[in-house]
mmCIF file of C-alpha atoms in Angstrom:
data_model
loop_
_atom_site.group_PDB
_atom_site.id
_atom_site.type_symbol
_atom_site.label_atom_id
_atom_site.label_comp_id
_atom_site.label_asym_id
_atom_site.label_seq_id
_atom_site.Cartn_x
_atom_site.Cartn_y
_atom_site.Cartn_z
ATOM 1 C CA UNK A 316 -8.100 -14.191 7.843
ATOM 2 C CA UNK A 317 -4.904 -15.434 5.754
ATOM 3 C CA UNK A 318 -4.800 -16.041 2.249
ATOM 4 C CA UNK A 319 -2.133 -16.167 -0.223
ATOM 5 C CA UNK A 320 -1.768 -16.496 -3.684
ATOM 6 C CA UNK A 321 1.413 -18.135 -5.428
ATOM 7 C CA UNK A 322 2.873 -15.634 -8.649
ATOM 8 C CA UNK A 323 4.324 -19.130 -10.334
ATOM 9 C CA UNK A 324 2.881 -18.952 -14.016
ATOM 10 C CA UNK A 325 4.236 -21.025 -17.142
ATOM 11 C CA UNK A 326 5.188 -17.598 -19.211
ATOM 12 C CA UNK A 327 8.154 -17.656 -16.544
ATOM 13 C CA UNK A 328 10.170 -20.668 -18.161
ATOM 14 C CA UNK A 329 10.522 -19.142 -21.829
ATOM 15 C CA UNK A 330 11.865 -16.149 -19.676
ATOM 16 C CA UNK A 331 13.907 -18.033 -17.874
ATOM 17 C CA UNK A 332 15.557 -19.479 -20.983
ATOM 18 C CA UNK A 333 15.822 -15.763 -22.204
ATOM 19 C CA UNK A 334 17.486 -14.657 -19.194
ATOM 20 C CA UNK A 335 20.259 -17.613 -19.088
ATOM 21 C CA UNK A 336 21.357 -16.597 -22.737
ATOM 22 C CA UNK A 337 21.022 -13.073 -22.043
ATOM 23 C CA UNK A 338 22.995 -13.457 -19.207
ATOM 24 C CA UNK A 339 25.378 -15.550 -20.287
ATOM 25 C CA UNK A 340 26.338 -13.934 -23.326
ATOM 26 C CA UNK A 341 26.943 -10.665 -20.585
ATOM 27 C CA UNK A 342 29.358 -13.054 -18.527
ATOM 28 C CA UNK A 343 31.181 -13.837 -21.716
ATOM 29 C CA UNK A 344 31.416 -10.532 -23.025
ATOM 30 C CA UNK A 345 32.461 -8.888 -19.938
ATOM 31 C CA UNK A 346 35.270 -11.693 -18.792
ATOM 32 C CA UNK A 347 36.233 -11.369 -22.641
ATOM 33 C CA UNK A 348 36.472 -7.528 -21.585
ATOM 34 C CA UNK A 349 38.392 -7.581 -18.327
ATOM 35 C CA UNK A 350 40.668 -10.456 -19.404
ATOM 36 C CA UNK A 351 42.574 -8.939 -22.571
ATOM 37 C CA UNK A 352 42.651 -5.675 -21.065
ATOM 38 C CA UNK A 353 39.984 -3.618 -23.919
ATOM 39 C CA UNK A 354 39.266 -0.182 -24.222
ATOM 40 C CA UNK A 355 36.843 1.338 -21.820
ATOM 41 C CA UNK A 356 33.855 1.590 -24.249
ATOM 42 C CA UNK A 357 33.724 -2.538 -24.410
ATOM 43 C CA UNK A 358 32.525 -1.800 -20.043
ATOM 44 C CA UNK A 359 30.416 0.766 -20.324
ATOM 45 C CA UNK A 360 28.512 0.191 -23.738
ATOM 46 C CA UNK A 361 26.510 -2.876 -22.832
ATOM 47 C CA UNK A 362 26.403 -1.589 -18.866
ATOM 48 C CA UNK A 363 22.448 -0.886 -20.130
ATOM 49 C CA UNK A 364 22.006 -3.821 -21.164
ATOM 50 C CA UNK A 365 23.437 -5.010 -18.091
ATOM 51 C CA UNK A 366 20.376 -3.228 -16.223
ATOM 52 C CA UNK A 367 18.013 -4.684 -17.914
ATOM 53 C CA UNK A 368 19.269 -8.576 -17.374
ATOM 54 C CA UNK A 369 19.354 -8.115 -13.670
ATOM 55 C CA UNK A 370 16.194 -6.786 -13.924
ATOM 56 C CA UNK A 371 14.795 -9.300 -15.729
ATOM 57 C CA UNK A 372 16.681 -11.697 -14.154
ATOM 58 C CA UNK A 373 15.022 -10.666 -10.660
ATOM 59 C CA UNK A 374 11.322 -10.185 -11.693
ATOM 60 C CA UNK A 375 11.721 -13.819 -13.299
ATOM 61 C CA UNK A 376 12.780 -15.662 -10.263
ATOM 62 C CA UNK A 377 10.319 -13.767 -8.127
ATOM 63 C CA UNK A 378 7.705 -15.184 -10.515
ATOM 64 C CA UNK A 379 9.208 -18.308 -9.920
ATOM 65 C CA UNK A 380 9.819 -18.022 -5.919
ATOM 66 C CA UNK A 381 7.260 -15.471 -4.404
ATOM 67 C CA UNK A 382 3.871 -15.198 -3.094
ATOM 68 C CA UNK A 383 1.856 -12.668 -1.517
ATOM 69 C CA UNK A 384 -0.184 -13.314 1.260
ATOM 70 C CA UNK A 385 -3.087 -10.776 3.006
ATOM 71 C CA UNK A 386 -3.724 -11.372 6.206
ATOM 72 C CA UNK A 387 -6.373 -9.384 8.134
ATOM 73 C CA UNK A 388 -6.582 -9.441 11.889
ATOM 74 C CA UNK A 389 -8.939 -7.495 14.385
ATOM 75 C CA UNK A 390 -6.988 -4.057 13.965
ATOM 76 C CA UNK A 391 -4.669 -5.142 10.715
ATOM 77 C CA UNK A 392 -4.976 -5.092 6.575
ATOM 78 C CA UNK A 393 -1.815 -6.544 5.841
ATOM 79 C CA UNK A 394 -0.047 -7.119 1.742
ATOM 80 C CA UNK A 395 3.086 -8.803 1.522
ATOM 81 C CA UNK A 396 5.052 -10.436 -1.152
ATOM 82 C CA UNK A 397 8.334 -12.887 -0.976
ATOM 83 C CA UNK A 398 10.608 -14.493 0.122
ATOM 84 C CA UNK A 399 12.230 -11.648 -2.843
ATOM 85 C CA UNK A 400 11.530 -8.665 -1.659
ATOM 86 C CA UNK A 401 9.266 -6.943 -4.452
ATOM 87 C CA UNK A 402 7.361 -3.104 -4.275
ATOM 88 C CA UNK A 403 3.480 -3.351 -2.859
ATOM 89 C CA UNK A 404 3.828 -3.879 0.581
ATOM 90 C CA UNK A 405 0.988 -2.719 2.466
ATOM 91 C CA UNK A 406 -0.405 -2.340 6.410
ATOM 92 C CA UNK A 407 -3.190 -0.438 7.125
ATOM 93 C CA UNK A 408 -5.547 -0.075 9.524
ATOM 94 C CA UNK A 409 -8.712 -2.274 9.229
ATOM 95 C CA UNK A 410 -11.080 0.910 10.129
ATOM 96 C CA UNK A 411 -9.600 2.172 7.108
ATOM 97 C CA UNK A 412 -10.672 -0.318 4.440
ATOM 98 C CA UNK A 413 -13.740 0.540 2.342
ATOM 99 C CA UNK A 414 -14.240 -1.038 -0.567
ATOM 100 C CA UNK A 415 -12.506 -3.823 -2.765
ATOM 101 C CA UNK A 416 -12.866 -4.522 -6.838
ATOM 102 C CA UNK A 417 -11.700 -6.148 -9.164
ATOM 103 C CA UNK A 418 -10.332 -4.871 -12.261
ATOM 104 C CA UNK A 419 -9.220 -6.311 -15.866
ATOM 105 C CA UNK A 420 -5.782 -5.070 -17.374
ATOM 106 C CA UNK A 421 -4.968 -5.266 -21.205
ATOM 107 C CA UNK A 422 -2.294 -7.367 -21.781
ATOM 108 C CA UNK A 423 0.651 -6.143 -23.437
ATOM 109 C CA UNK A 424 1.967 -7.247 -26.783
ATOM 110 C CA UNK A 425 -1.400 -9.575 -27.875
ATOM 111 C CA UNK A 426 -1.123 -11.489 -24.976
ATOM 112 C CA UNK A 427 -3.814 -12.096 -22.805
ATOM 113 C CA UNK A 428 -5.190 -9.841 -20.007
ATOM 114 C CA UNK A 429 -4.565 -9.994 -16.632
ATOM 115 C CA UNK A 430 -6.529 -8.788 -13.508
ATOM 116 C CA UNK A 431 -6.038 -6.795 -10.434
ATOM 117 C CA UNK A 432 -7.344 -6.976 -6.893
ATOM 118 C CA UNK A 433 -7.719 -3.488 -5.444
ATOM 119 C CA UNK A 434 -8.873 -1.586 -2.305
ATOM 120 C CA UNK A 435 -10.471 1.482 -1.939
ATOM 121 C CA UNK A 436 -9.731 3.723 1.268
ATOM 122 C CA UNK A 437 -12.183 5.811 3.274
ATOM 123 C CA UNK A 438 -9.909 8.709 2.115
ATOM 124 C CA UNK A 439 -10.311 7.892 -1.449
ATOM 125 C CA UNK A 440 -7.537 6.877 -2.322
ATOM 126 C CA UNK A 441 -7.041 3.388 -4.155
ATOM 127 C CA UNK A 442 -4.271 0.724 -3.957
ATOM 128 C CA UNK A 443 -3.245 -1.896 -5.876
ATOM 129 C CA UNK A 444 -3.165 -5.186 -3.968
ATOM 130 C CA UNK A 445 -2.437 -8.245 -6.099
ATOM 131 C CA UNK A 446 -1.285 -7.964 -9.666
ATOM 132 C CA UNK A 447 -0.676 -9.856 -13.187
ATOM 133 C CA UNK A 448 -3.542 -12.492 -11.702
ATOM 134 C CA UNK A 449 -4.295 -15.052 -14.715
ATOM 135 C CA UNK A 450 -7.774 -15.592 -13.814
ATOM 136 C CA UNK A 451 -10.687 -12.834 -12.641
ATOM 137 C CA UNK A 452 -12.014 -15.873 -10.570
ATOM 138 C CA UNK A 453 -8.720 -15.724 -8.115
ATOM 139 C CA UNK A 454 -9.772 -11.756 -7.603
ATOM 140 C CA UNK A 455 -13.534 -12.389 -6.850
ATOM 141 C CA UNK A 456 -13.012 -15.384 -4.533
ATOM 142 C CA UNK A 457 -10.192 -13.020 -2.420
ATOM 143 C CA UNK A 458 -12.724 -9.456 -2.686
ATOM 144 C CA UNK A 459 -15.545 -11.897 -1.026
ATOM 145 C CA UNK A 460 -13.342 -13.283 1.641
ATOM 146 C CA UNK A 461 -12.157 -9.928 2.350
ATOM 147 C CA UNK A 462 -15.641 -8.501 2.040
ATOM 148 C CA UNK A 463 -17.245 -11.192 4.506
ATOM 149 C CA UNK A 464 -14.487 -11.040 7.130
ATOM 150 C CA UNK A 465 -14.450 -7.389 7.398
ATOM 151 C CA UNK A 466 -18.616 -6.563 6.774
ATOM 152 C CA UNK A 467 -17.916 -5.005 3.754
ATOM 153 C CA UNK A 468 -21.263 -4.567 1.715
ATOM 154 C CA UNK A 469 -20.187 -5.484 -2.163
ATOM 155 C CA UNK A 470 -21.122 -1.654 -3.463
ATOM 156 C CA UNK A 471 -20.252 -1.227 -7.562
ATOM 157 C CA UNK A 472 -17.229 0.649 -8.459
ATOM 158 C CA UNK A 473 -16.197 2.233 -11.717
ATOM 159 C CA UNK A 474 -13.887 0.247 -13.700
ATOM 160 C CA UNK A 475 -14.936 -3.097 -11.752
ATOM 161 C CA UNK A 476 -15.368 -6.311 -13.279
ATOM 162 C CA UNK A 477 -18.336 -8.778 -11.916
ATOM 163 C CA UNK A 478 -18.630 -12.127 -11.392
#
């Protein structure tokens, strides 16, 4: 079983926009910097705020350029997200698999929320498998595909949402 799921949303172009000025006014500060010679503190003062556009910069074209894709064999549960590498990565045995759900997150700042599509382990623990998902509907279709290929029984969890 293979499926994917693309991270392109449209709250990625205003931050896109954000990130070109951000950046840009960086470039220009720091050439403006390096070129006339200026005191140390015009380098290091804004290297925070240096930080946080490559940061930005990064997550934004990942929500532009990646995808994550689970693909389950006969022996396999496999998450992974690209062609920018990104954190989540996952391989685990199929045996291991128990449960899947999936759960509503608040959005931040009065935007909407989002969901998540988690697994549950036969050890307890729980992992996150695909995030920031604009719709609960892309999370239910993917649990039931996961849950038919493997023979998972759908079994309630705390904190789920239903279809």
């Amino acid at each position: 079983l293979e499926l994917s799921w693309r991270w392109f949303s449209w709250k990625y172009l205003p931050l896109a926009f954000f990130c070109v000025a951000w950046d840009g006014f960086l470039c220009f500060w720091y050439s403006m910097a390096f070129s006339m010679d200026a005191p140390c503190i015009m380098i290091v003062f804004p290297i925070a705020h240096l930080a946080v556009g490559v940061g930005l910069t990064y997550s934004t074209l990942a929500g532009f350029l990646n995808h994550s894709k689970i693909v389950i064999d006969r022996d396999t549960f496999s998450v992974s997200h690209g062609p920018l590498p990104w954190f989540g990565n996952l391989q685990v045995p199929v045996t291991q698999v128990k449960q899947l759900y999936c759960k509503e997150k608040p959005g931040r700042n009065n935007s909407g929320p989002t969901f998540q599509l988690s697994v549950i382990m036969k050890d307890g623990r729980k992992k996150d498998l695909l995030s920031n998902l604009n719709s609960p509907e892309i999370g239910f279709y993917m649990e039931h595909q996961i849950e038919n290929w493997l023979n998972i029984p759908d079994q309630p969890v705390r904190g789920e949402i239903h279809d």
